[in-house]
XYZ file of C-alpha atoms in Angstrom:
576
model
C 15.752 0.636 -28.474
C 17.927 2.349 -25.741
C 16.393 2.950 -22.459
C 15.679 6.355 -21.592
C 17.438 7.697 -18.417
C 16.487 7.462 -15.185
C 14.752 10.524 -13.628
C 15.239 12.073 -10.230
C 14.624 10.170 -7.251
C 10.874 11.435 -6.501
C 10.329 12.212 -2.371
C 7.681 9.513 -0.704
C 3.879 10.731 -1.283
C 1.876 11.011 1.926
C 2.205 8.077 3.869
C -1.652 8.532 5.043
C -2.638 7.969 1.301
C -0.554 5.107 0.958
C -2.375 3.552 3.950
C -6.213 4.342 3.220
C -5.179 2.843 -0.631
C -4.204 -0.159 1.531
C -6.980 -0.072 3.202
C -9.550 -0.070 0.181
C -7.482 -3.783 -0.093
C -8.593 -4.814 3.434
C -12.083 -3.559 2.765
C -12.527 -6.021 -0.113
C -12.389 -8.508 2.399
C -14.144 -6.858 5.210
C -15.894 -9.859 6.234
C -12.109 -11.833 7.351
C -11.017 -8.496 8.324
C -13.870 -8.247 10.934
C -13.179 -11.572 12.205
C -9.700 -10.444 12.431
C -10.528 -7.382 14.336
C -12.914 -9.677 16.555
C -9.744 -12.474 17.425
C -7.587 -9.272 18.316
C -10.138 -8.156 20.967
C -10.618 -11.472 21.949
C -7.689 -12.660 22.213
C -5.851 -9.744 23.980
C -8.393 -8.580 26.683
C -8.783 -12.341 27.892
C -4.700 -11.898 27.912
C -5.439 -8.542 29.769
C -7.039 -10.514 32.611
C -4.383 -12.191 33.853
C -2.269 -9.143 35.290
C -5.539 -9.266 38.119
C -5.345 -12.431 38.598
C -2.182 -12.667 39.637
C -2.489 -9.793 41.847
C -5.323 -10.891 43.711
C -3.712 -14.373 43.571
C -0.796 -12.585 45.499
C -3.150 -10.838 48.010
C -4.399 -14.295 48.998
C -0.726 -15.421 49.872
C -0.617 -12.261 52.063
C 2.639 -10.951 53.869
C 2.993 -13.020 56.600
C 4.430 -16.488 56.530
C 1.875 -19.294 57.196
C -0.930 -17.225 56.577
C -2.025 -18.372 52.255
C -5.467 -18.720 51.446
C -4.281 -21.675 48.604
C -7.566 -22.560 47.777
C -7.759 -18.752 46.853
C -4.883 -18.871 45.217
C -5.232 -22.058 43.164
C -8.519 -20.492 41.812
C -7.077 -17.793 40.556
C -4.060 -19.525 38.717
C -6.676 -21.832 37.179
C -8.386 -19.194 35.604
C -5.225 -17.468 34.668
C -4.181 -20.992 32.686
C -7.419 -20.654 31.491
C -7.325 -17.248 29.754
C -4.014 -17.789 28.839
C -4.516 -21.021 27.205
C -8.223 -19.708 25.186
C -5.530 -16.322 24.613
C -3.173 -18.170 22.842
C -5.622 -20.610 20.692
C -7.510 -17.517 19.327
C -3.892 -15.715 18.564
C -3.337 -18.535 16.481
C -6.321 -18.873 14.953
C -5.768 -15.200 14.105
C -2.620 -15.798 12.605
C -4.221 -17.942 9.833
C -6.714 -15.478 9.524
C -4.168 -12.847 8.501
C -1.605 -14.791 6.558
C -5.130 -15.918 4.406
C -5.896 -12.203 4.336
C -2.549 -10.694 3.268
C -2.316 -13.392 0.691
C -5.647 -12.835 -1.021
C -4.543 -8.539 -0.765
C -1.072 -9.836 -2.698
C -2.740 -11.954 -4.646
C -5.151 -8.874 -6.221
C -1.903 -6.403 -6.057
C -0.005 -8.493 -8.313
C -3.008 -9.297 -10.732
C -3.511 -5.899 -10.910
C 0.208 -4.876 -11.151
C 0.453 -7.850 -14.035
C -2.585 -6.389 -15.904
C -1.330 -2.927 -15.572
C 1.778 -4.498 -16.886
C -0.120 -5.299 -20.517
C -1.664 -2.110 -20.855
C 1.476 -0.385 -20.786
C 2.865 1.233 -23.908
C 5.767 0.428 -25.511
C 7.311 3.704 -24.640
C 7.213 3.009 -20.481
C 9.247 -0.398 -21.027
C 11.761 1.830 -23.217
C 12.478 3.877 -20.269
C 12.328 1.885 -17.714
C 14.866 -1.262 -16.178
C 13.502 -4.500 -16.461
C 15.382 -5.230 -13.429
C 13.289 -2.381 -11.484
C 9.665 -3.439 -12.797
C 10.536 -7.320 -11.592
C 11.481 -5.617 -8.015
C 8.042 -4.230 -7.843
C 5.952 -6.807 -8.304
C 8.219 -9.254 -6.600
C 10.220 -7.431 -3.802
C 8.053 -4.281 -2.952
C 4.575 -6.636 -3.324
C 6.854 -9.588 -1.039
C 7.574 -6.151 1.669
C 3.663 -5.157 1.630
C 2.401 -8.563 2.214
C 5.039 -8.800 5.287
C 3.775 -6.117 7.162
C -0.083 -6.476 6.329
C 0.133 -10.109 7.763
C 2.471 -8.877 10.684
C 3.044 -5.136 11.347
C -1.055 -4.364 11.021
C -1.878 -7.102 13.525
C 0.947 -6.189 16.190
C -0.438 -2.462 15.496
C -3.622 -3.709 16.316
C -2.722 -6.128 19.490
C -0.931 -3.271 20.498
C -3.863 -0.286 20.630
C -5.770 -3.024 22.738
C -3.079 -3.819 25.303
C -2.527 0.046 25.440
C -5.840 0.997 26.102
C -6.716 -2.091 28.298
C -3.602 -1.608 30.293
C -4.186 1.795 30.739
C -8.050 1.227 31.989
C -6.945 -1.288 34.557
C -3.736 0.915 35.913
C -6.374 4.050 36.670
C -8.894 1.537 38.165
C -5.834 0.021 40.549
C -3.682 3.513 41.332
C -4.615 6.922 39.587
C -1.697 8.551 41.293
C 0.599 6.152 39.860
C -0.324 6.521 36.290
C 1.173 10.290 36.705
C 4.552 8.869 35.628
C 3.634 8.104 32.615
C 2.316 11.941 31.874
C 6.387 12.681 31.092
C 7.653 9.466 29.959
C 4.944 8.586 26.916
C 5.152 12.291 25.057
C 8.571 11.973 25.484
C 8.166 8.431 23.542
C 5.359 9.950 21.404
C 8.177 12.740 20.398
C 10.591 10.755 19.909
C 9.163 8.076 17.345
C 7.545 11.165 15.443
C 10.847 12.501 14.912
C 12.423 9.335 13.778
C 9.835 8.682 11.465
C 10.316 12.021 9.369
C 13.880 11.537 9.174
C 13.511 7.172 8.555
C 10.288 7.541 5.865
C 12.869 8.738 2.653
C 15.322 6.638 3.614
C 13.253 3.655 3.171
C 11.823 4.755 -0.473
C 15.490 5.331 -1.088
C 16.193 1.794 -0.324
C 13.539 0.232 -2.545
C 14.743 2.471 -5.241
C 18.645 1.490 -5.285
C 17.366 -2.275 -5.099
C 15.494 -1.576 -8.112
C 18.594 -0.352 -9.737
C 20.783 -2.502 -8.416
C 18.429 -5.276 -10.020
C 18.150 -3.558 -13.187
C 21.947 -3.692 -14.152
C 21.845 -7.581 -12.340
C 19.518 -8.409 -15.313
C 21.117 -6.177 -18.083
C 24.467 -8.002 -17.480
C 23.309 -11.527 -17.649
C 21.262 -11.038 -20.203
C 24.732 -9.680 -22.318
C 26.947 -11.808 -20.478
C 28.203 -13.069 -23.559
C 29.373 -10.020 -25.257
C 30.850 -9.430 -21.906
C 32.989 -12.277 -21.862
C 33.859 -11.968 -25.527
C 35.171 -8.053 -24.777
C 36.905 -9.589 -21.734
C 35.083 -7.241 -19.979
C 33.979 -8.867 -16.635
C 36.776 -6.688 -14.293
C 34.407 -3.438 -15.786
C 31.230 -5.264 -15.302
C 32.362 -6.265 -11.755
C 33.481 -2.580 -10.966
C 30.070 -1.084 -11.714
C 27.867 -3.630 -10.520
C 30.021 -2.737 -7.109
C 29.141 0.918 -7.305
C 25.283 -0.294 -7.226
C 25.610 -3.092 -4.711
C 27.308 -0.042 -2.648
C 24.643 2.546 -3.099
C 22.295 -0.563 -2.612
C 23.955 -1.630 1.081
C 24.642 2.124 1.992
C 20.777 2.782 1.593
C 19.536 -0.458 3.367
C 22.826 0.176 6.398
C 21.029 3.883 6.528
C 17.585 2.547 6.438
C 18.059 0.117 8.736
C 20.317 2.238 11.308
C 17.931 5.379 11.522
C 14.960 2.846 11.756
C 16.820 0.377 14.323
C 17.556 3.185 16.746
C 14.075 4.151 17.512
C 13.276 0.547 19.364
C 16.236 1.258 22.008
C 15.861 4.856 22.750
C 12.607 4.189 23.471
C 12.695 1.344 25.121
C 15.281 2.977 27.528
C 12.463 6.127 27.900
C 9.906 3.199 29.090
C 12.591 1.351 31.263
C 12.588 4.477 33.337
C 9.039 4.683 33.723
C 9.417 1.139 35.426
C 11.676 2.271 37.514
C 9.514 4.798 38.495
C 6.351 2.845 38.959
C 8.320 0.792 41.194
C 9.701 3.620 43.333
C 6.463 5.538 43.880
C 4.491 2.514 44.675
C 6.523 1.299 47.253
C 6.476 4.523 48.603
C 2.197 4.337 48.594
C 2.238 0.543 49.650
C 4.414 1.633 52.863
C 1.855 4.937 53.346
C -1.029 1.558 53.473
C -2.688 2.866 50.166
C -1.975 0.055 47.548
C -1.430 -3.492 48.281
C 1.007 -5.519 47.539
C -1.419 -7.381 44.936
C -1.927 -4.750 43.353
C 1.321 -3.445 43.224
C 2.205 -6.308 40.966
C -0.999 -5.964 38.938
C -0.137 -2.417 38.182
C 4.073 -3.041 37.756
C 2.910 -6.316 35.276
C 0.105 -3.716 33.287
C 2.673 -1.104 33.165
C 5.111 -3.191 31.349
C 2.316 -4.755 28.663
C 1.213 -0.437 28.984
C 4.397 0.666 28.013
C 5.836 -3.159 25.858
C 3.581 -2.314 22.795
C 4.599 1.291 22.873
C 8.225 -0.378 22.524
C 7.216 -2.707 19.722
C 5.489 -0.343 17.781
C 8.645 1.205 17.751
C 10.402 -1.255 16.919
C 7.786 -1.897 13.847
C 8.011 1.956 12.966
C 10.670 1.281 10.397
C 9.661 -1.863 8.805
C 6.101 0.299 8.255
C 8.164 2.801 6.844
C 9.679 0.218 4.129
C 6.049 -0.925 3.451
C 5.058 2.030 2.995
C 7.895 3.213 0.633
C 7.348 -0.242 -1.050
C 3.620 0.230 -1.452
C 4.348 4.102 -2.646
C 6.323 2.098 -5.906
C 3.396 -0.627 -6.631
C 0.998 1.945 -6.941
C 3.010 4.452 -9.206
C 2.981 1.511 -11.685
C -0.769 0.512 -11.400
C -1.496 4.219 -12.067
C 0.760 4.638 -14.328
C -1.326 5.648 -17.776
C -2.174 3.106 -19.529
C -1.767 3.054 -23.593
C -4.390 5.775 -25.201
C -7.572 4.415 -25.364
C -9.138 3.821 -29.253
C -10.134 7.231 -30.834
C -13.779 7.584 -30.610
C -15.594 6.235 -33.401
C -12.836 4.054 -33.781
C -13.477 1.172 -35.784
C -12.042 -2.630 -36.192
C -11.068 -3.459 -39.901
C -12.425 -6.218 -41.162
C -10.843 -7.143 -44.592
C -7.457 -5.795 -44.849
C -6.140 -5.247 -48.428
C -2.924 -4.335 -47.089
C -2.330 -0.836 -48.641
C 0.196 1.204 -46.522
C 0.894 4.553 -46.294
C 2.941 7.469 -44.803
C 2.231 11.590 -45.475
C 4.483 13.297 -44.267
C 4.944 12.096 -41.089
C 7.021 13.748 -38.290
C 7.885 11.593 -35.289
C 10.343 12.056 -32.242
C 10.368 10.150 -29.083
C 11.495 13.075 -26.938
C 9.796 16.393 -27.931
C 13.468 18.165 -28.418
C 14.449 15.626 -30.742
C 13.111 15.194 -34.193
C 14.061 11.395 -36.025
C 11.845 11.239 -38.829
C 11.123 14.697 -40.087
C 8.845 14.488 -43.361
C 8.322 10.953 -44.437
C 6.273 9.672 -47.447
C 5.669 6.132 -49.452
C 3.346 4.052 -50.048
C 3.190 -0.283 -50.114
C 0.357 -1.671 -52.384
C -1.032 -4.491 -51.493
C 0.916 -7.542 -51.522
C 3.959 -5.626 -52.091
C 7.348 -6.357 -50.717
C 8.662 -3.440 -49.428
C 12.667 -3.401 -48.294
C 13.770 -0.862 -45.956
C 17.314 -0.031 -45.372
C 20.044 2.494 -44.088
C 22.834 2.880 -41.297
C 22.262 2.837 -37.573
C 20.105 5.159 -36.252
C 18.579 6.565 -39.659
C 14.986 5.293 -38.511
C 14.253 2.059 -39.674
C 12.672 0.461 -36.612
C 11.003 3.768 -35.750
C 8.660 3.264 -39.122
C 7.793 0.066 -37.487
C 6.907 1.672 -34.047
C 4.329 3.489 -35.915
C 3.024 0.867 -38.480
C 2.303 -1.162 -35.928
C 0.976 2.437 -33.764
C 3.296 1.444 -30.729
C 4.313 5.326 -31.187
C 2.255 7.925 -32.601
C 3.178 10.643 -35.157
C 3.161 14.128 -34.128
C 1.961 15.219 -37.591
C 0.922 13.578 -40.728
C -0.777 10.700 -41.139
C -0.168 6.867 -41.880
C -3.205 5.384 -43.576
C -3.878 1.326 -44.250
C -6.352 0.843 -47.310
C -6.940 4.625 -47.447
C -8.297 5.093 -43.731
C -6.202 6.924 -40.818
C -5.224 4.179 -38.266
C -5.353 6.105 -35.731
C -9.422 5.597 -36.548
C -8.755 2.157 -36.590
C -8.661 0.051 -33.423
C -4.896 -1.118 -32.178
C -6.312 -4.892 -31.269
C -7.466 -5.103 -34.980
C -4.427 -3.125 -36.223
C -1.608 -4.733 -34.730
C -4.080 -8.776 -35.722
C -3.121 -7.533 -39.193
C 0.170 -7.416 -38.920
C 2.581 -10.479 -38.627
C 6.284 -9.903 -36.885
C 9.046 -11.444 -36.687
C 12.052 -9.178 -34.779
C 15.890 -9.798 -34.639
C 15.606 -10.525 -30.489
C 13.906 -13.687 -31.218
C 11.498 -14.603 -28.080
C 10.619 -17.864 -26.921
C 8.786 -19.261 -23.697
C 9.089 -22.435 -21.705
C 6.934 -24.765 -23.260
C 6.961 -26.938 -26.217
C 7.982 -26.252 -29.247
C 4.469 -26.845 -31.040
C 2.883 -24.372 -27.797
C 5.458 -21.480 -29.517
C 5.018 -22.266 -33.207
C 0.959 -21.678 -32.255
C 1.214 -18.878 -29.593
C -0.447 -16.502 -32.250
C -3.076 -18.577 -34.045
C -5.863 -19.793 -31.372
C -6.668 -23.471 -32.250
C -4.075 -23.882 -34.823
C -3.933 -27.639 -35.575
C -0.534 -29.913 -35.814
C -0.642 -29.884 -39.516
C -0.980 -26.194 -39.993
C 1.950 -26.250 -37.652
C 4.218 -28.754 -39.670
C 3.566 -26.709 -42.875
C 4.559 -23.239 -41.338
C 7.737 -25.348 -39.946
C 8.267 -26.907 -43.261
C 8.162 -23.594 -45.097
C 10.756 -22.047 -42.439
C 13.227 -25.096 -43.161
C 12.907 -25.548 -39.340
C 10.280 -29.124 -39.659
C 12.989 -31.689 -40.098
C 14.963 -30.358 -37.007
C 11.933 -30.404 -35.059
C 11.675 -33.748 -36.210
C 15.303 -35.141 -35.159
C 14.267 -34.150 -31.387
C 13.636 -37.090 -29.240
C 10.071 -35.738 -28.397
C 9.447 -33.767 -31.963
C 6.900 -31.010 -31.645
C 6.387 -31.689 -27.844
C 9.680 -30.765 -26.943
C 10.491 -28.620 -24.196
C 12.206 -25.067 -24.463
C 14.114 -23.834 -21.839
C 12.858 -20.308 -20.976
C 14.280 -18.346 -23.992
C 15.067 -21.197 -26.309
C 18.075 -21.596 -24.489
C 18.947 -25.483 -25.401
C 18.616 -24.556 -29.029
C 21.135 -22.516 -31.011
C 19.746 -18.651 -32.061
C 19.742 -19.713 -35.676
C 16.865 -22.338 -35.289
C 15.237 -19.759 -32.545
C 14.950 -17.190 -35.305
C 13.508 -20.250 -37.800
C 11.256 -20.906 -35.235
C 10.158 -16.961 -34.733
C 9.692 -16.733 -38.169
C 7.664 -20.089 -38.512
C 5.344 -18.707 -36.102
C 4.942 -15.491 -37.831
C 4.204 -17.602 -41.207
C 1.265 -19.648 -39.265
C -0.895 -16.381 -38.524
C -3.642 -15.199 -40.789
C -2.796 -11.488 -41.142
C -2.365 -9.899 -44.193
C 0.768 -8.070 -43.554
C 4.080 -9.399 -42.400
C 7.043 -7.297 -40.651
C 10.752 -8.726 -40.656
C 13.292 -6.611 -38.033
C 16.272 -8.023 -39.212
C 14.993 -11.299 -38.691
C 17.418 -13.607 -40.673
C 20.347 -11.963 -39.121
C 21.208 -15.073 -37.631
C 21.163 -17.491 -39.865
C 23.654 -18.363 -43.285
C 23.435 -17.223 -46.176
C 21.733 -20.239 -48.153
C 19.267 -21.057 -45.115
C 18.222 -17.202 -45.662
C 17.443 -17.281 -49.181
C 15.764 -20.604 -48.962
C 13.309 -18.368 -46.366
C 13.473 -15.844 -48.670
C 11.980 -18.012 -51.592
C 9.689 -20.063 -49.194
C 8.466 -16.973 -47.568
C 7.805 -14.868 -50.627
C 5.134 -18.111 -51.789
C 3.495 -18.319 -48.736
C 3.264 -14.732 -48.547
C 1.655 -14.114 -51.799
C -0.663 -11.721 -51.865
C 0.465 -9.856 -48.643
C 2.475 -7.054 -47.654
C 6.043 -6.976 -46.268
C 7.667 -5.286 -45.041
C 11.469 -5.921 -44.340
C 14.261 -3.947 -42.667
C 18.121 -5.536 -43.345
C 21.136 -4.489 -43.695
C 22.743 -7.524 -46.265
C 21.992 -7.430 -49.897
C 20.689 -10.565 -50.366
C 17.408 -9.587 -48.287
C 16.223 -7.316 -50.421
C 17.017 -8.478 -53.864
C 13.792 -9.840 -54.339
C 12.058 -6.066 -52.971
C 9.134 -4.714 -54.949
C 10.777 -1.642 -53.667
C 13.285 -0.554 -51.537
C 13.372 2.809 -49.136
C 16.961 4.033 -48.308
C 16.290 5.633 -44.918
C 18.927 7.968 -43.354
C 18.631 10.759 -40.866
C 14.889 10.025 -40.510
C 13.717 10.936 -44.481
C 13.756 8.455 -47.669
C 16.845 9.769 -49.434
C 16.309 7.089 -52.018
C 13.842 4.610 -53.751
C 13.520 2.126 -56.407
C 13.997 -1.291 -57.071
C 17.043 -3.245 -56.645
C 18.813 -2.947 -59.983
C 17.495 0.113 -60.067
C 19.141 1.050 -57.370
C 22.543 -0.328 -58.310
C 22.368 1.107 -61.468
């Protein structure tokens, strides 16, 4: 089915949400997160320490020559390796900490993403990229778990050294923290600014790189039909529009975001210079040593160096944050209807299908089946055909209830399904489709993806009934074999033998076929045909084709066009 298009690029949400959600992820984990926060104290005040040290190491040297206290001063450099040295150890030890942390938050993200992912209805994978959906739970989850093991634990170094630094320049010089009244707003201002103007510019970046990835996967996926259209200069052309849009949002992103860290690391270069002037001025005037002096110059530096890196972090926040904004619009994205209440799982299926006039559009403008009616009996075979477009693979969106009508009703063995559980719905149904689907794995693992403990002889005899057995057998490794993800080392003929093999093995009383001998000769398909309609005795089926020699066998056949049955009958009826 053709994917819907692509709405408007939606502005950020509020980047304080985005955070608490985050936070509700840390919280799940408080205990690691409290060690964290306990390491980061830790850690950074015993770092704090050693701006003091060295000052009153410096003190002891004094300012005349010949005149060092080195015992003094030795002490003091011990204890400075010291603090350093136990600094250091618990930073690392902190690391782990957080790279354990962030992993166990992605870890949970994706599961959740994943399970979100399977609740989905069909119609939000209709309208939506493949391409984008892998960049969220790859990319944007990858850009989360980034900045929670980094960004949050330089954030958090940083309000420590800030606040530490600060304490220790007012206990050394109060006069000389006055320089710092105009150069931090001025910072403050600054980075506020930039972040309005850098915060869409980062959800714009995620969003082209979703796009970007989108077409990436659409064209290998078809890079056959491109080659045989000789088609790869047009390919080419628009996948260069994309990468474009993709490297004009990330140069924009990254520009706005890169220029905070300079400006203002130029704003807190001049309160150095400051510092330096003004307390030279007060060590001449015999109010602050020369000690301290240093102390306060070194605590300025760590005051005014995670200011700086913040900055410098400001934007790659800003991409987590954008990044974080796109995992959660898919895990709250609504999930498929729940069951109707009273709802009930059918037991023993008969396998009598029906449509009343049902009236069904996937956009509320746009009508495709307008007043549909027929009934299957019970182990009926019922053929369903018409040109492109006319509905055909719609009536199987609603058998199966991956759409709902908007009036009428479709009824299986006389009761409403929409009264009838999906799980136990869609267990009655078999379904073989014309994009055949395989997984890596072997080939007995596919054959019994749908029947839980199927055994290797139930296996064989599906295989044998498909024609598919005594290919299976010329393989070097028979049943075990290997498929390549998608079937790839086998040729889409024997894929769709082996799609439909699987779809004979299952226990369900009713059997849909999408065009699913499409790909294979004529002769193979009406040995299916004849091995099918055995094994299928007793069931319904339901087939939609386009070639004659389908549908010969039909216990009825529906000519569909512009969404209403304009015809029905048998096949020589039909003819005739």
């Amino acid at each position: 089915m053709p994917r819907g298009p692509r709405g408007p690029i939606e502005k950020p949400k509020d980047r304080k949400k985005v955070l608490l959600r985050l936070w509700t992820y840390i919280y799940a984990h408080k205990w690691m997160a409290l060690g964290a926060v306990l390491l980061t104290v830790a850690s950074n005040l015993l770092a704090l320490l050693g701006p003091m040290l060295s000052g009153a190491a410096i003190d002891a040297i004094g300012i005349e020559p010949g005149q060092a206290d080195f015992p003094t001063v030795f002490f003091y450099c011990g204890l400075m390796i010291v603090f350093y040295a136990v600094s250091s150890l618990l930073s690392y030890i902190l690391s782990i900490l957080m790279i354990q942390l962030s992993q166990k938050i992605v870890f949970q993200m994706r599961q959740q993403v994943f399970d979100r992912l399977t609740q989905l209805p069909v119609r939000y994978f209709d309208g939506h990229q493949t391409g984008d959906i892998v960049s969220r739970i790859s990319y944007d989850i990858d850009t989360v778990n980034a900045s929670l093991s980094n960004d949050l634990l330089q954030i958090a170094a940083s309000v420590i050294t800030v606040v530490g630094s600060f304490i220790m320049m007012v206990a050394i010089s109060p006069v000389l923290v006055l320089v710092f009244v105009i150069t931090i707003p001025m910072s403050i201002l600054f980075t506020r600014y930039m972040t309005k103007k850098v915060r869409p510019l980062f959800h714009q970046r995620s969003v082209k790189l979703g796009e970007m990835n989108g077409f990436v996967e659409e064209v290998i996926t078809g890079q056959k039909t491109t080659k045989a259209y000789h088609q790869e200069e047009t390919m080419v052309s628009r996948f260069d529009e994309r990468n474009k849009a993709a490297v004009d949002a990330y140069y924009n992103a990254d520009y706005y975001g890169g220029m905070t860290g300079p400006s203002v690391n130029f704003i807190n270069n001049l309160s150095l210079a400051f510092v330096s002037i003004f307390g030279a001025i007060l060590f001449l005037w015999g109010n602050l040593s020369i000690g301290n002096l240093s102390s306060f110059v070194l605590y300025s530096r760590r005051f005014s160096g995670p200011i700086n890196e913040v900055a410098n972090i400001i934007s790659e926040l800003q991409s987590a944050c954008a990044a974080a904004e796109r995992v959660f619009r898919l895990i709250d994205e609504e999930p498929e209807p729940a069951d109707a209440p009273g709802a009930v799982a059918i037991q023993q299926v008969e396998g009598q299908v029906a449509m009343d006039h049902v009236k069904f559009g996937y956009n509320p403008g746009k009508t495709i089946i307008h007043d549909l009616s027929f009934t299957a009996p019970p182990g009926s075979l019922t053929a369903i055909v018409g040109p492109t477009g006319a509905g055909k693979t719609t009536l199987i969106n609603l058998l199966m209830r991956f759409y709902d009508p908007q009036s009428g009703a479709i009824t299986l063995d006389g009761r409403d399904i929409q009264q009838i559980t999906r799980k136990s719905l869609r267990l009655s149904y078999a379904m073989v489709l014309q994009d055949t689907w395989l997984f890596t794995g072997t080939i007995f693992e596919n054959l019994a993806y749908g029947k839980k403990g199927a055994t290797l002889e139930e296996v064989q005899k599906a295989a044998k009934a498909a024609r598919i057995h005594r290919y299976i057998m010329s393989l070097p490794k028979g049943y075990d074999t290997i498929l390549d993800e998608n079937g790839m080392n086998i040729s889409q003929g024997q894929k769709q033998l082996l799609t439909i093999a699987r779809a004979m093995l299952l226990d369900a009383k009713m059997l849909i076929l999408d065009e699913a001998t499409s790909n294979v000769d004529t002769r193979t398909e009406i040995q299916i045909q004849a091995a099918m309609r055995e094994l299928m005795k007793g069931k319904t089926c339901f087939v939609i084709a386009h070639r004659l020699s389908t549908i010969q066998n039909a216990d009825r056949i529906l000519v569909v066009r512009d969404g209403d049955i304009v015809e029905q009958g048998t096949h020589s009826a039909l003819m005739a």
